[in-house]
PDB file of C-alpha atoms in Angstrom:
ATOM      1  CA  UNK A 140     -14.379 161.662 133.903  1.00  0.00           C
ATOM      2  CA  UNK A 141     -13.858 163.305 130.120  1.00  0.00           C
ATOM      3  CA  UNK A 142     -15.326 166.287 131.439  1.00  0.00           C
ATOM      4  CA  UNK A 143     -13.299 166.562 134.402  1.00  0.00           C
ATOM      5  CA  UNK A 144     -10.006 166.160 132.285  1.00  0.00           C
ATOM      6  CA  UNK A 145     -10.979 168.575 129.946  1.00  0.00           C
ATOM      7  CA  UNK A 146     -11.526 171.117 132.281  1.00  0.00           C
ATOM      8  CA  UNK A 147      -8.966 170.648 134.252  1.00  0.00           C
ATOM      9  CA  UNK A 148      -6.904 171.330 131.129  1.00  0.00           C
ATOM     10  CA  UNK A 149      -5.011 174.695 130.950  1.00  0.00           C
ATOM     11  CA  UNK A 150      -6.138 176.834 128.911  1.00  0.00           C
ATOM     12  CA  UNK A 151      -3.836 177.967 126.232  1.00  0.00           C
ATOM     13  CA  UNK A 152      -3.708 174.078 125.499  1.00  0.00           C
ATOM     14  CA  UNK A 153      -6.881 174.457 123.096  1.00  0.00           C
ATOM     15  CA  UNK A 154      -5.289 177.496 120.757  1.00  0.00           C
ATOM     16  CA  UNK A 155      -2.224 175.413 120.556  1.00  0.00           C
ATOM     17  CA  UNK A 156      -4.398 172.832 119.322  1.00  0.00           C
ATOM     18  CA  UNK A 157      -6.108 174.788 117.019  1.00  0.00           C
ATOM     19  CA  UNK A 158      -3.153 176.719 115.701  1.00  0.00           C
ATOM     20  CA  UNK A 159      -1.831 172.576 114.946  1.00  0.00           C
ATOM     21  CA  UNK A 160      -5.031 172.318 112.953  1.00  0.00           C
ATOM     22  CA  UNK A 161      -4.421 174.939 110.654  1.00  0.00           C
ATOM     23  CA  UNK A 162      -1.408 174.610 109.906  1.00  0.00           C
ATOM     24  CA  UNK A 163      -1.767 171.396 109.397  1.00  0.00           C
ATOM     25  CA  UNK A 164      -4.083 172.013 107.210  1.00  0.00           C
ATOM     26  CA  UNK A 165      -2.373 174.757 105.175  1.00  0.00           C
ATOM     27  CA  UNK A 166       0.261 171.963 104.317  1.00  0.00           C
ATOM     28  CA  UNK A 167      -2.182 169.926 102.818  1.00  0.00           C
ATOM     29  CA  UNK A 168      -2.061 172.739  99.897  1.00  0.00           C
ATOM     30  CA  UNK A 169       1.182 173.153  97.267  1.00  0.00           C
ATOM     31  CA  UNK A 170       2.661 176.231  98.867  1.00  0.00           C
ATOM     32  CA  UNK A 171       6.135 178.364  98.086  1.00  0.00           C
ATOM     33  CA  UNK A 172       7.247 179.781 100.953  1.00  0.00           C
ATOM     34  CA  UNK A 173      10.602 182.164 101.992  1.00  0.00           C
ATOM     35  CA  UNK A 174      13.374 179.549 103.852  1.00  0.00           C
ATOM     36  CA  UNK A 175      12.467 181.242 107.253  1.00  0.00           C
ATOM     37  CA  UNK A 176       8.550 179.881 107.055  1.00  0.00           C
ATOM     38  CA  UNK A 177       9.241 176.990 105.484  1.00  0.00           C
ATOM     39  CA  UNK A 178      11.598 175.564 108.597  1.00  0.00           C
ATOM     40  CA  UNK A 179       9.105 177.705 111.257  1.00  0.00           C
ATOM     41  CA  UNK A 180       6.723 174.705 111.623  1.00  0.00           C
ATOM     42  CA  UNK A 181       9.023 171.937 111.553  1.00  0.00           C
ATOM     43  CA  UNK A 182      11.560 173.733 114.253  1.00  0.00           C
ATOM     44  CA  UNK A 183       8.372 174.179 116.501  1.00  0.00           C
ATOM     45  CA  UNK A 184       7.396 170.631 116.802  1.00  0.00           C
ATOM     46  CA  UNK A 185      10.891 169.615 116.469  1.00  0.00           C
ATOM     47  CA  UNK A 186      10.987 171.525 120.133  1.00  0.00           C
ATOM     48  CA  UNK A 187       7.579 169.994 121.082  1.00  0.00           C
ATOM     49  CA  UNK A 188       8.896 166.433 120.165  1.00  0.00           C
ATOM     50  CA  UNK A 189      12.293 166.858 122.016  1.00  0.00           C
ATOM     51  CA  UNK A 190      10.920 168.677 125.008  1.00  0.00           C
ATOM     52  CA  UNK A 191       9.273 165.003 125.824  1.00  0.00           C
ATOM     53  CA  UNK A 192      11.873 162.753 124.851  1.00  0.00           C
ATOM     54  CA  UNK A 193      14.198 164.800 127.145  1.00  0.00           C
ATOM     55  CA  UNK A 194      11.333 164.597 129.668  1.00  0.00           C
ATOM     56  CA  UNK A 195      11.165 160.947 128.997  1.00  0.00           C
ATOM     57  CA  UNK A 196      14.734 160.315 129.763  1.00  0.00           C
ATOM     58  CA  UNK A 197      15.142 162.069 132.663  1.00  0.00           C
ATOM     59  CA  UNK A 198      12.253 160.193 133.940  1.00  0.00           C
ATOM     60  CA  UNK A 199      13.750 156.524 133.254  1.00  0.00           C
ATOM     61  CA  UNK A 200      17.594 156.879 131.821  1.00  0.00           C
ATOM     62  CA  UNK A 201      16.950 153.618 129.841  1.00  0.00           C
ATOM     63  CA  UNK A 202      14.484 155.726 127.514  1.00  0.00           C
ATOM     64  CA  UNK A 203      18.168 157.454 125.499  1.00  0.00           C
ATOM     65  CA  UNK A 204      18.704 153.973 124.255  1.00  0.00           C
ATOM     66  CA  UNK A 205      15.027 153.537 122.084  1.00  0.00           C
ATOM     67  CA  UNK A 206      14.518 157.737 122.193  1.00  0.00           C
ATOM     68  CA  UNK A 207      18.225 158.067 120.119  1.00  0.00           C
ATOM     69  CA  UNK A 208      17.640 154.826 117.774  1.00  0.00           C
ATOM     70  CA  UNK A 209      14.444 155.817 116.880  1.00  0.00           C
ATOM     71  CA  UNK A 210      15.313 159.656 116.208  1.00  0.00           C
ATOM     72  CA  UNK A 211      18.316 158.476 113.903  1.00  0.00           C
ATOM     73  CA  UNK A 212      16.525 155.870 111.920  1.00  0.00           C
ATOM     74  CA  UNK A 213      13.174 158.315 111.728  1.00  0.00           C
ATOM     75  CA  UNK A 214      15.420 161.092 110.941  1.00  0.00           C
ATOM     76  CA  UNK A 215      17.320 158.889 107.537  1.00  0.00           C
ATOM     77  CA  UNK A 216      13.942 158.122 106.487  1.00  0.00           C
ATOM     78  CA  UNK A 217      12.750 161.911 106.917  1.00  0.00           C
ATOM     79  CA  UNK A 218      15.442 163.133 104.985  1.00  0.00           C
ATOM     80  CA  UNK A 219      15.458 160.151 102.281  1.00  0.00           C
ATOM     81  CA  UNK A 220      11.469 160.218 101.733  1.00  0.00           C
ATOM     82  CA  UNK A 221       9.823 161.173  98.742  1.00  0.00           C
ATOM     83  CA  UNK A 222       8.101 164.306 100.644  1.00  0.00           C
ATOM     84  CA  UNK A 223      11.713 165.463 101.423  1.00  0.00           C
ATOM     85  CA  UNK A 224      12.631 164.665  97.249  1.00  0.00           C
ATOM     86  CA  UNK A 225       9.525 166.760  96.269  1.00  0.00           C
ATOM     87  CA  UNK A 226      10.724 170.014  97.859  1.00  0.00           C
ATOM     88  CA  UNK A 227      12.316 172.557  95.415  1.00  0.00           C
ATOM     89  CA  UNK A 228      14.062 175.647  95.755  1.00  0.00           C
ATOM     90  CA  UNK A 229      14.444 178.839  93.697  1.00  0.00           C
ATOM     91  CA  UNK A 230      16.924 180.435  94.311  1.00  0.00           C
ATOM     92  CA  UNK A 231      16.912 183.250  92.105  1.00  0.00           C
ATOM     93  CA  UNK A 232      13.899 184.249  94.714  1.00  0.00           C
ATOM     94  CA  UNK A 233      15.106 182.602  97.528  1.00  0.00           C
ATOM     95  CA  UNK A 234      11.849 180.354  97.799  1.00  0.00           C
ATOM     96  CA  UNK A 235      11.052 176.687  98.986  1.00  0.00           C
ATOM     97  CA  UNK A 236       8.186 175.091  97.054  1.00  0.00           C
ATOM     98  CA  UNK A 237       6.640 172.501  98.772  1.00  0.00           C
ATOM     99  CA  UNK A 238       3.750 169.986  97.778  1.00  0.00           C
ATOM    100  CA  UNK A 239       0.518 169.814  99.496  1.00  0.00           C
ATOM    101  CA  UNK A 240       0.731 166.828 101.925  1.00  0.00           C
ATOM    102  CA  UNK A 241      -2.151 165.875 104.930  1.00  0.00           C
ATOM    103  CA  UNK A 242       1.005 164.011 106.922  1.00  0.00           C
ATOM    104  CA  UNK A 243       2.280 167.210 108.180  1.00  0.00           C
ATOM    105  CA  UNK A 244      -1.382 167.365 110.316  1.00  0.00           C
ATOM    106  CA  UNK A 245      -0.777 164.104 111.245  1.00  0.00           C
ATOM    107  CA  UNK A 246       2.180 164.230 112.954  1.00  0.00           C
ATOM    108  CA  UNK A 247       1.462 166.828 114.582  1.00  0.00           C
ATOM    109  CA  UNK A 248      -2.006 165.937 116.172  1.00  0.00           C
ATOM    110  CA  UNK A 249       0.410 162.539 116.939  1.00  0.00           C
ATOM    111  CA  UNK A 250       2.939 164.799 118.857  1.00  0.00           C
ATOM    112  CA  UNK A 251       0.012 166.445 120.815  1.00  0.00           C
ATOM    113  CA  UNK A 252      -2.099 163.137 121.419  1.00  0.00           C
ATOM    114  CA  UNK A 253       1.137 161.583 122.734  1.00  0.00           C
ATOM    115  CA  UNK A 254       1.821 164.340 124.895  1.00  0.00           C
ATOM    116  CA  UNK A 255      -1.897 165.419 126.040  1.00  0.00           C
ATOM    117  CA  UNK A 256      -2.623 161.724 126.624  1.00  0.00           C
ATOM    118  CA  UNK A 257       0.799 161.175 128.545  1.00  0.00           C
ATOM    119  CA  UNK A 258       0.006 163.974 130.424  1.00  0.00           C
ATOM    120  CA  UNK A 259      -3.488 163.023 131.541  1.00  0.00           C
ATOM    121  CA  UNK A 260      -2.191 159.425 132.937  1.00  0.00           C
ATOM    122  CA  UNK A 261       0.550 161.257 134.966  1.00  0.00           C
ATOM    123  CA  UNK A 262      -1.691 163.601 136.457  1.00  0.00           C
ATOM    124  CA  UNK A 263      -4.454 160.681 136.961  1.00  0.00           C
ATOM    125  CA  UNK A 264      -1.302 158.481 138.387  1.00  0.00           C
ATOM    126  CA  UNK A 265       2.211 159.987 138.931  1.00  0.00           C
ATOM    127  CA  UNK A 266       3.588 156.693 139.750  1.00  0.00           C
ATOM    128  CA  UNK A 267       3.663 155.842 135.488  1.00  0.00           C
ATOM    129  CA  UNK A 268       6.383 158.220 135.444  1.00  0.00           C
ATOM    130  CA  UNK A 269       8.899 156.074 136.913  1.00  0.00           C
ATOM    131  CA  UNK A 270       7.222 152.947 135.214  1.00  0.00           C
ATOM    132  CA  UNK A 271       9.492 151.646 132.250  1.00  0.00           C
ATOM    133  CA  UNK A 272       6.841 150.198 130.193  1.00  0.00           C
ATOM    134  CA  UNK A 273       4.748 153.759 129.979  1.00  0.00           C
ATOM    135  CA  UNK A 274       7.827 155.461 129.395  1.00  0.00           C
ATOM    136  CA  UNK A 275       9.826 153.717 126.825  1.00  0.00           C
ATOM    137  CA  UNK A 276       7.068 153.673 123.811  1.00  0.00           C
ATOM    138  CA  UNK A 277       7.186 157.357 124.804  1.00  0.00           C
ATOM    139  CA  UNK A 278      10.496 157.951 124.273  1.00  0.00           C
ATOM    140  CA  UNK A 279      10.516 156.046 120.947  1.00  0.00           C
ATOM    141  CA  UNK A 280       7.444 157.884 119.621  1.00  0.00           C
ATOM    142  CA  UNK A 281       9.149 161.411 120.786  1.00  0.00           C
ATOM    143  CA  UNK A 282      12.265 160.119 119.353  1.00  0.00           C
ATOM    144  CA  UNK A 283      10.556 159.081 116.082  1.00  0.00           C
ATOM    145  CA  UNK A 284       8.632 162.089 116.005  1.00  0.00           C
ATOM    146  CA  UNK A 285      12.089 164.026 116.484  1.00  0.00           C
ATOM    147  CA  UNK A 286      13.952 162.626 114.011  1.00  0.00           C
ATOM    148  CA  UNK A 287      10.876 163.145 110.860  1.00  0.00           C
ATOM    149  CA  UNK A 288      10.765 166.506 111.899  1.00  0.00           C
ATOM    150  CA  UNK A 289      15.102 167.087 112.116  1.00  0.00           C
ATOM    151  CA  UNK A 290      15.354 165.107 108.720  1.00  0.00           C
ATOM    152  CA  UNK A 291      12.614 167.299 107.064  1.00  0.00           C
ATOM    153  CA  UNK A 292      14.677 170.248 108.592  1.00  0.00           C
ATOM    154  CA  UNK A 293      18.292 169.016 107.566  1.00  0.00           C
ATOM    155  CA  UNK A 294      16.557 168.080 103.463  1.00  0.00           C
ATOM    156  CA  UNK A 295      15.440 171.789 103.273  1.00  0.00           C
ATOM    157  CA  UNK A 296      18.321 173.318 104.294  1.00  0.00           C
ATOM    158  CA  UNK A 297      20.525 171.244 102.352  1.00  0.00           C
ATOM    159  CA  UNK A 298      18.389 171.453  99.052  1.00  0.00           C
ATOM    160  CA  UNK A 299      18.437 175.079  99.966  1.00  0.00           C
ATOM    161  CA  UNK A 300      22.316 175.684 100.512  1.00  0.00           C
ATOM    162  CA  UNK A 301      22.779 173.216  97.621  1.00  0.00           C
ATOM    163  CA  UNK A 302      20.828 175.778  94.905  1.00  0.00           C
ATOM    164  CA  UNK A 303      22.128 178.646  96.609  1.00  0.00           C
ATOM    165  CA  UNK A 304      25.695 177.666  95.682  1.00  0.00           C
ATOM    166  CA  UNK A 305      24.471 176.560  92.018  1.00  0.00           C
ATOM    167  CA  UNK A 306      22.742 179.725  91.673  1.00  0.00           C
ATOM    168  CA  UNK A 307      25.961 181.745  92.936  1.00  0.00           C
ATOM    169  CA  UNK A 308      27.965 179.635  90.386  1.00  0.00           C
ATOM    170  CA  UNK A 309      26.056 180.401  87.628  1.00  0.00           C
ATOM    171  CA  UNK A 310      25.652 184.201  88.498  1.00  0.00           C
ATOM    172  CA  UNK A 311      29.027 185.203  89.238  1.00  0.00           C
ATOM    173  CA  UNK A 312      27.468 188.430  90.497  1.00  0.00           C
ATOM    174  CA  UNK A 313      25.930 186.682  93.145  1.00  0.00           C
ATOM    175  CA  UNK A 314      29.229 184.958  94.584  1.00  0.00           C
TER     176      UNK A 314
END
């Protein structure tokens, strides 16, 4: 049966997977990076993430209720963690410093286990779809996943705005 999902699996599915793996595992290292990279990652599996809560809802319209509460409440957290305190900006170079951390792999071999694994039991039995109880931990977990990845988003740009209007006040060349 393993055999038969995997290779009924498309394709480009395993490079996706792959391309997860290494960059999660270029996070793990301390890395300063130009605003553009730093948010690349985080806007990709921000779209990954809310491509299957939106999925999810349209599916079973109870899923906005536990999708929405846990992308807010996953979202504060994001933004209020001590990951999201440990990113610095220079912004006499423009640059986001960010510490090595393995939980950027995680969540995203979470966001493709979730959806991989979702998408196996819908092709082994559509009927789940319109099933509340496989549906609704979805939504939550695509929610949750959501709202680390839009609170991770939200911290850099506002640590990076934030120094950018320091540094313009202290270099009134720059303003």
């Amino acid at each position: 049966m393993i055999a038969g999902i995997v290779t009924h699996t498309p394709l480009w599915v395993w490079p996706l997977l792959a391309f997860l793996l290494y960059r999660g595992w270029q996070a793990s290292r301390d890395q300063e990076t130009p605003l553009v990279k730093a948010l690349a990652m985080p806007v990709v599996m921000l779209g990954l993430s809310l491509s299957g809560l939106l999925l999810s809802f349209s599916a079973h319209p109870a899923n906005a209720l536990p999708g929405a509460v846990a992308m807010l409440a996953a979202g504060f957290l994001s933004f209020h963690s001590r990951a999201a305190a440990a990113i610095g900006v220079d912004a006499a170079r423009r640059r986001i410093a960010q510490r090595g951390s393995w939980q950027p792999l995680l969540l995203t071999l979470g966001i493709f286990t979730v959806k991989y694994s979702a998408a196996v039991m819908l092709a082994l039995h559509p009927q789940l779809a319109s099933m509340a109880w496989f549906t609704l931990p979805q939504a939550a977990l695509y929610g949750a996943f959501s709202g680390i990845f839009a609170g991770r988003l939200l911290r850099i740009v506002h640590l990076y705005r934030r120094a950018l209007a320091g540094h313009a006040q202290a270099d009134p060349a720059l303003g």
